[in-house]
């Protein structure tokens, strides 16, 4: 790994997984992690909301943490179909993703919405993983760094620290496409985010910056080696323990 920060290797199962198959995959992941003498990274799985409680029960006491994929900005109330950060915490989650590009696109979430959700997460005692990333059009028109700066400065929660905040850089065009930026491009964006954080947070150097977007066993080592990359957010390759484990292994 590129720095002394403890890496975080996170799996985002998105809207995939039913009880039985998911439990099998999680058990297999826990088994692999438990076989290690020591685990030098944090491992996180974010299952769909229906499975947070049962997966958290399975993972209890293991090296694997459980997180939600989204939360509402309010603690409770008349918000049919939504899940509050407090509910995720109550179900056994330790983390929650906020501002994933699929949420920003499918649910029109603005940076301000993401910030409010991240603040709700911190208030509930969860670690917020704030996701940012440019579209292909933004990259091709040379706006990547300005878009990322805008998302970082406007989405970050008040009260964010190295302990309760993680940032995931996920180029929208790299998610689920098999395409990844060059390591130079990842290095540029991560250094830029680190630099922006200096002006926003006291302990900016301690905040973990994840790369996400088509991470798999075959490219993980190279990506995890880039300066200021402190872990990965993995979609497709996190669904099966046998695919996810080689990614975790790059950071053990
Ligand atoms: P992917 O998804 O690994 O399938 O590209 C990453 C993500 O959306 O978090």
Short mmCIF file of C-alpha atoms and ligand atoms in Angstrom, two decimals:
data_model
loop_
_atom_site.label_atom_id
_atom_site.label_comp_id
_atom_site.label_asym_id
_atom_site.label_seq_id
_atom_site.Cartn_x
_atom_site.Cartn_y
_atom_site.Cartn_z
CA UNK A 1 0.00 0.00 0.00
CA UNK A 2 1.02 3.50 -0.69
CA UNK A 3 0.84 4.97 2.81
CA UNK A 4 0.73 4.15 6.45
CA UNK A 5 -3.04 4.53 6.66
CA UNK A 6 -4.83 1.27 7.36
CA UNK A 7 -6.44 0.34 4.05
CA UNK A 8 -10.18 -0.21 3.70
CA UNK A 9 -11.34 -2.75 1.15
CA UNK A 10 -15.07 -2.31 0.72
CA UNK A 11 -17.60 -4.34 -1.25
CA UNK A 12 -20.81 -2.76 -2.52
CA UNK A 13 -23.30 -5.48 -3.34
CA UNK A 14 -25.78 -2.95 -4.77
CA UNK A 15 -29.23 -4.49 -5.42
CA UNK A 16 -27.94 -8.05 -5.45
CA UNK A 17 -28.32 -10.96 -3.11
CA UNK A 18 -30.91 -13.04 -1.35
CA UNK A 19 -30.57 -14.42 2.17
CA UNK A 20 -29.13 -17.83 1.56
CA UNK A 21 -26.58 -17.18 -1.18
CA UNK A 22 -25.43 -13.97 0.49
CA UNK A 23 -24.88 -15.70 3.81
CA UNK A 24 -22.77 -18.34 2.06
CA UNK A 25 -20.59 -15.70 0.38
CA UNK A 26 -20.16 -13.73 3.59
CA UNK A 27 -19.29 -16.86 5.57
CA UNK A 28 -16.71 -17.78 2.98
CA UNK A 29 -15.18 -14.28 3.17
CA UNK A 30 -15.11 -14.39 6.97
CA UNK A 31 -13.50 -17.82 6.82
CA UNK A 32 -10.73 -16.58 4.52
CA UNK A 33 -10.10 -13.56 6.74
CA UNK A 34 -10.14 -15.64 9.92
CA UNK A 35 -7.48 -17.97 8.52
CA UNK A 36 -4.95 -15.09 8.49
CA UNK A 37 -2.62 -14.60 11.44
CA UNK A 38 -3.30 -10.90 11.21
CA UNK A 39 -5.47 -8.82 8.93
CA UNK A 40 -3.75 -5.56 8.00
CA UNK A 41 -6.76 -3.85 6.47
CA UNK A 42 -10.38 -3.12 7.29
CA UNK A 43 -12.86 -5.20 5.30
CA UNK A 44 -16.36 -3.93 4.65
CA UNK A 45 -19.40 -5.41 2.92
CA UNK A 46 -22.40 -3.21 2.09
CA UNK A 47 -25.32 -5.57 1.37
CA UNK A 48 -28.79 -4.42 0.33
CA UNK A 49 -30.84 -2.97 3.20
CA UNK A 50 -32.87 -6.17 3.60
CA UNK A 51 -29.72 -8.07 4.55
CA UNK A 52 -27.91 -5.58 6.78
CA UNK A 53 -29.20 -7.06 10.05
CA UNK A 54 -28.62 -10.72 9.17
CA UNK A 55 -25.19 -10.06 7.64
CA UNK A 56 -24.18 -7.97 10.66
CA UNK A 57 -25.17 -10.84 12.91
CA UNK A 58 -23.06 -13.26 10.86
CA UNK A 59 -20.08 -10.89 10.80
CA UNK A 60 -20.24 -10.02 14.49
CA UNK A 61 -16.83 -10.55 16.10
CA UNK A 62 -15.15 -11.20 12.71
CA UNK A 63 -12.70 -9.01 10.75
CA UNK A 64 -15.55 -8.03 8.37
CA UNK A 65 -17.70 -4.94 9.01
CA UNK A 66 -21.12 -4.30 7.52
CA UNK A 67 -22.44 -1.08 6.01
CA UNK A 68 -25.53 0.36 4.36
CA UNK A 69 -25.56 1.63 0.77
CA UNK A 70 -27.52 4.81 1.49
CA UNK A 71 -29.38 6.50 4.32
CA UNK A 72 -32.00 9.21 4.69
CA UNK A 73 -30.94 12.59 6.06
CA UNK A 74 -33.63 12.48 8.75
CA UNK A 75 -33.65 10.28 11.82
CA UNK A 76 -37.23 9.11 11.36
CA UNK A 77 -40.58 10.19 9.99
CA UNK A 78 -42.88 10.03 7.00
CA UNK A 79 -40.41 8.88 4.34
CA UNK A 80 -41.90 5.73 2.88
CA UNK A 81 -39.32 3.24 1.69
CA UNK A 82 -36.31 5.02 3.18
CA UNK A 83 -33.88 3.86 5.84
CA UNK A 84 -32.34 6.15 8.44
CA UNK A 85 -28.72 6.07 9.54
CA UNK A 86 -29.91 5.28 13.05
CA UNK A 87 -31.79 2.25 11.73
CA UNK A 88 -28.67 0.99 9.97
CA UNK A 89 -26.68 1.42 13.17
CA UNK A 90 -29.40 -0.37 15.10
CA UNK A 91 -29.25 -3.23 12.57
CA UNK A 92 -25.52 -3.65 13.22
CA UNK A 93 -23.93 -1.50 10.50
CA UNK A 94 -20.74 0.45 11.16
CA UNK A 95 -20.52 2.28 7.84
CA UNK A 96 -22.78 3.74 5.17
CA UNK A 97 -22.08 4.77 1.58
CA UNK A 98 -23.49 8.16 0.64
CA UNK A 99 -23.57 9.87 -2.73
CA UNK A 100 -22.79 6.81 -4.83
CA UNK A 101 -23.12 7.86 -8.48
CA UNK A 102 -26.05 5.48 -8.94
CA UNK A 103 -27.86 7.37 -6.16
CA UNK A 104 -26.83 10.74 -7.56
CA UNK A 105 -28.17 9.70 -11.00
CA UNK A 106 -31.17 7.46 -10.22
CA UNK A 107 -32.44 9.57 -7.32
CA UNK A 108 -31.21 13.01 -8.37
CA UNK A 109 -29.13 13.40 -5.23
CA UNK A 110 -27.31 16.72 -5.09
CA UNK A 111 -24.10 17.42 -3.20
CA UNK A 112 -26.25 19.11 -0.57
CA UNK A 113 -28.36 15.96 -0.19
CA UNK A 114 -25.20 13.89 0.14
CA UNK A 115 -23.80 16.23 2.79
CA UNK A 116 -27.05 16.01 4.81
CA UNK A 117 -26.96 12.21 4.59
CA UNK A 118 -23.31 12.11 5.63
CA UNK A 119 -24.11 14.33 8.61
CA UNK A 120 -26.96 12.00 9.59
CA UNK A 121 -24.53 9.10 9.36
CA UNK A 122 -22.02 10.75 11.70
CA UNK A 123 -24.78 11.67 14.12
CA UNK A 124 -25.86 8.01 14.23
CA UNK A 125 -22.28 6.92 14.94
CA UNK A 126 -21.62 5.48 11.48
CA UNK A 127 -18.55 6.04 9.33
CA UNK A 128 -19.65 7.85 6.16
CA UNK A 129 -18.09 6.79 2.86
CA UNK A 130 -18.72 9.82 0.63
CA UNK A 131 -18.53 8.94 -3.08
CA UNK A 132 -17.46 11.37 -5.78
CA UNK A 133 -16.59 10.99 -9.45
CA UNK A 134 -16.76 12.61 -12.86
CA UNK A 135 -18.78 11.52 -15.89
CA UNK A 136 -17.11 10.66 -19.19
CA UNK A 137 -18.27 13.95 -20.67
CA UNK A 138 -16.73 15.87 -17.77
CA UNK A 139 -13.46 13.97 -18.16
CA UNK A 140 -13.32 14.48 -21.90
CA UNK A 141 -13.96 18.20 -21.54
CA UNK A 142 -11.12 18.56 -19.03
CA UNK A 143 -13.33 19.27 -16.03
CA UNK A 144 -12.42 16.27 -13.88
CA UNK A 145 -10.49 18.06 -11.14
CA UNK A 146 -12.93 20.96 -10.86
CA UNK A 147 -15.92 18.60 -10.70
CA UNK A 148 -14.22 16.54 -8.00
CA UNK A 149 -13.29 19.64 -6.01
CA UNK A 150 -16.90 20.84 -6.14
CA UNK A 151 -18.25 17.48 -5.04
CA UNK A 152 -15.73 17.15 -2.21
CA UNK A 153 -16.22 20.63 -0.81
CA UNK A 154 -20.02 20.53 -1.07
CA UNK A 155 -20.67 16.91 -0.03
CA UNK A 156 -18.44 16.67 3.03
CA UNK A 157 -20.26 16.58 6.37
CA UNK A 158 -19.65 19.16 9.06
CA UNK A 159 -17.77 17.35 11.81
CA UNK A 160 -15.97 14.98 9.44
CA UNK A 161 -12.69 13.57 10.75
CA UNK A 162 -10.21 10.88 9.79
CA UNK A 163 -12.13 8.52 12.12
CA UNK A 164 -15.65 9.00 10.79
CA UNK A 165 -15.10 9.90 7.15
CA UNK A 166 -13.83 8.02 4.09
CA UNK A 167 -13.89 9.38 0.54
CA UNK A 168 -14.31 7.12 -2.47
CA UNK A 169 -13.26 8.39 -5.90
CA UNK A 170 -15.25 6.51 -8.50
CA UNK A 171 -15.19 7.80 -12.07
CA UNK A 172 -18.78 7.27 -13.25
CA UNK A 173 -17.56 5.91 -16.61
CA UNK A 174 -15.44 3.26 -14.86
CA UNK A 175 -18.27 1.80 -12.76
CA UNK A 176 -19.38 -1.59 -14.03
CA UNK A 177 -17.77 -1.02 -17.44
CA UNK A 178 -14.47 -2.88 -17.10
CA UNK A 179 -12.71 0.40 -17.92
CA UNK A 180 -10.31 1.99 -15.44
CA UNK A 181 -8.38 5.25 -15.54
CA UNK A 182 -4.61 5.04 -15.91
CA UNK A 183 -2.68 4.88 -12.67
CA UNK A 184 -1.41 8.39 -13.49
CA UNK A 185 -4.98 9.67 -13.70
CA UNK A 186 -5.90 7.99 -10.41
CA UNK A 187 -2.76 9.46 -8.81
CA UNK A 188 -3.67 12.95 -10.07
CA UNK A 189 -7.21 12.85 -8.72
CA UNK A 190 -6.24 11.34 -5.36
CA UNK A 191 -3.46 13.89 -4.83
CA UNK A 192 -5.93 16.62 -5.76
CA UNK A 193 -8.52 15.35 -3.25
CA UNK A 194 -5.84 15.09 -0.53
CA UNK A 195 -4.82 18.64 -1.27
CA UNK A 196 -8.41 19.93 -1.19
CA UNK A 197 -8.96 18.20 2.15
CA UNK A 198 -6.12 20.19 3.74
CA UNK A 199 -8.27 23.30 3.51
CA UNK A 200 -11.40 21.54 4.76
CA UNK A 201 -10.31 19.27 7.62
CA UNK A 202 -7.79 19.37 10.43
CA UNK A 203 -6.69 15.76 10.05
CA UNK A 204 -6.87 15.63 6.24
CA UNK A 205 -3.85 13.34 5.99
CA UNK A 206 -5.60 10.66 8.01
CA UNK A 207 -8.73 10.40 5.84
CA UNK A 208 -8.72 7.27 3.72
CA UNK A 209 -9.24 7.80 0.00
CA UNK A 210 -10.60 4.78 -1.85
CA UNK A 211 -10.53 4.16 -5.57
CA UNK A 212 -13.61 2.49 -7.11
CA UNK A 213 -14.69 1.54 -10.62
CA UNK A 214 -14.00 -1.87 -12.20
CA UNK A 215 -11.54 -2.96 -9.51
CA UNK A 216 -10.83 -6.68 -9.81
CA UNK A 217 -8.24 -9.19 -8.72
CA UNK A 218 -6.11 -8.58 -11.80
CA UNK A 219 -5.81 -4.77 -11.45
CA UNK A 220 -6.16 -4.27 -7.69
CA UNK A 221 -2.46 -4.48 -6.77
CA UNK A 222 -1.51 -1.82 -9.30
CA UNK A 223 -4.32 0.51 -8.23
CA UNK A 224 -3.71 0.01 -4.49
CA UNK A 225 -0.09 0.96 -5.02
CA UNK A 226 -0.89 4.47 -6.26
CA UNK A 227 0.00 7.32 -3.89
CA UNK A 228 -2.96 8.45 -1.76
CA UNK A 229 -4.99 5.35 -2.63
CA UNK A 230 -5.89 3.86 0.73
CA UNK A 231 -8.24 1.12 -0.36
CA UNK A 232 -10.93 0.16 -2.83
CA UNK A 233 -14.69 0.30 -3.29
CA UNK A 234 -15.64 -2.75 -5.30
CA UNK A 235 -18.98 -3.53 -6.96
CA UNK A 236 -19.21 -6.54 -9.28
CA UNK A 237 -16.08 -8.25 -8.00
CA UNK A 238 -17.31 -8.13 -4.40
CA UNK A 239 -20.33 -10.39 -4.94
CA UNK A 240 -18.38 -13.63 -4.74
CA UNK A 241 -15.89 -14.19 -1.94
CA UNK A 242 -13.53 -15.94 -4.35
CA UNK A 243 -13.39 -12.80 -6.54
CA UNK A 244 -13.25 -10.32 -3.64
CA UNK A 245 -10.60 -12.10 -1.62
CA UNK A 246 -7.71 -11.52 -4.08
CA UNK A 247 -8.50 -7.78 -3.86
CA UNK A 248 -8.44 -7.91 -0.06
CA UNK A 249 -5.17 -9.84 -0.26
CA UNK A 250 -3.42 -6.92 -1.99
CA UNK A 251 -3.78 -5.00 1.27
CA UNK A 252 -3.29 -7.64 3.93
P1 LIG B 1 -17.78 -1.89 -10.05
O1 LIG B 1 -18.64 -0.91 -9.12
O2 LIG B 1 -16.64 -2.42 -9.22
O3 LIG B 1 -18.75 -2.97 -10.46
O4 LIG B 1 -17.31 -1.08 -11.21
C1 LIG B 1 -18.01 -0.05 -8.21
C2 LIG B 1 -19.03 0.74 -7.44
O5 LIG B 1 -20.03 1.16 -8.03
O6 LIG B 1 -18.88 0.98 -6.22
#
